[in-house]
Structures are given as C-alpha cells and as structure tokens.
C-alpha angles and dihedrals in degrees: 000000000000119000126213120238090256092052091049090049091052092048092050091048090054091049090050091053092050093047092048094049098043126090091199139006127208122198123213132187115217132201130173089009118167130190093261091056091048095048092048092050093046091051092052091047091051090052088054091054099255145092133236126205140174106242137198104246098217095047094043090047090055091051092050091048091051089050090053096249120143106217099174111187097338093107097065123114118359117345136197119179124207112205116206108207097169118008117021096188091054092053091043088055091052092047091047091050090050090052090061088075120074091242098070134039127186113240097181136267150218132263100200102315095332116107118227129189129229093268091054090049088054091049090051089049090055091059116101117258120269097261091053091048090050091050091049091049091048090051091052091049095046097046096079092045094051091046089052091051091050091048093050093046095047099080091051091048091050093050090048089051092051092048091048092049091048092049091048089049090052092050093051092048093052094046 
C-alpha cells in the first residue's frame, strides 16, 4: 500500500515521539504472525509499561538516523519495535519470552542511542525487575546502619544481662 507524503510525514512524527519518550527499544522480526499472537504480545508489553508496533523500515530508519542512532542491518525483513517507556529490563524479558516461539525473533535493540545485539537483550532480560533492584539496593544501604545500631546497643544489652543475672542470683540466695 502506497502512502502519500502527508501520511509518511505523520507516521514519521509518531515514530519520533516514541523514540524520544522511550528509554530503550527492542526490535523483533516476525513470521507467520496472526492477530492472536499480536494481541497477546501487545497485552504483555503494556503490562511491562511499554508499547510495541509494526514499523515501516525505511521511515523508521530515517527517524533513527535523525536521532543519531546507528541501526546497522537491524531494519531488514519484517520489523516490530518494542518501546520501553518505564522499565527496559521488564520489556526485554517480555520480548525475550516472545522470541521463544517460532513467530518472533529478537534482532537487537537500543539502550538510549547505544545499539545492543540479541545476546545483550537476553542479558538485559535476565536482570531482576526494577522493584527487586530497588529492594536490593535499599538492603545494601541499610545494612551498615543496622549493624551500627546493633553495635551501639550491645554494651547496654550486656550490662542489662549482668544486672539481671546478679539480681536473679540474689533472689536465689535469699530464698
């Protein structure tokens, strides 16, 4: 289907918005895709805080070039792009799960303007989700503080234990 110049301009403007808003983009190749596969994938991508769209390679390539992104040979054959607006590892996990079927295959992606290959997308997918990373970081930050509190409280606890033992010894002696 041929597009008019105005339609191409509108499509490119939409691509530019998605590229500007996204923290990461993951490219998939699709074959034998039906509407059920697409709907299922889109629902999972939305849950991960992103969007996924089938793109026109030439128009998307122009947008990436204007944004200063080197896409190499990633825009060959059919292309779907997942845009991560919130949590790139969560979307990478969804994309990686979709690639386990014979319908989709990961081509690579972009973290910001940096190009990553399919193996790096898989490594990103293996990272824990953002809430888990935050909890781990909080645990690392709180560990020294809680250790300091225990260290400061220990002499008082020891003295209380000695006084308690001494008072119990006095009660047994008087009984």
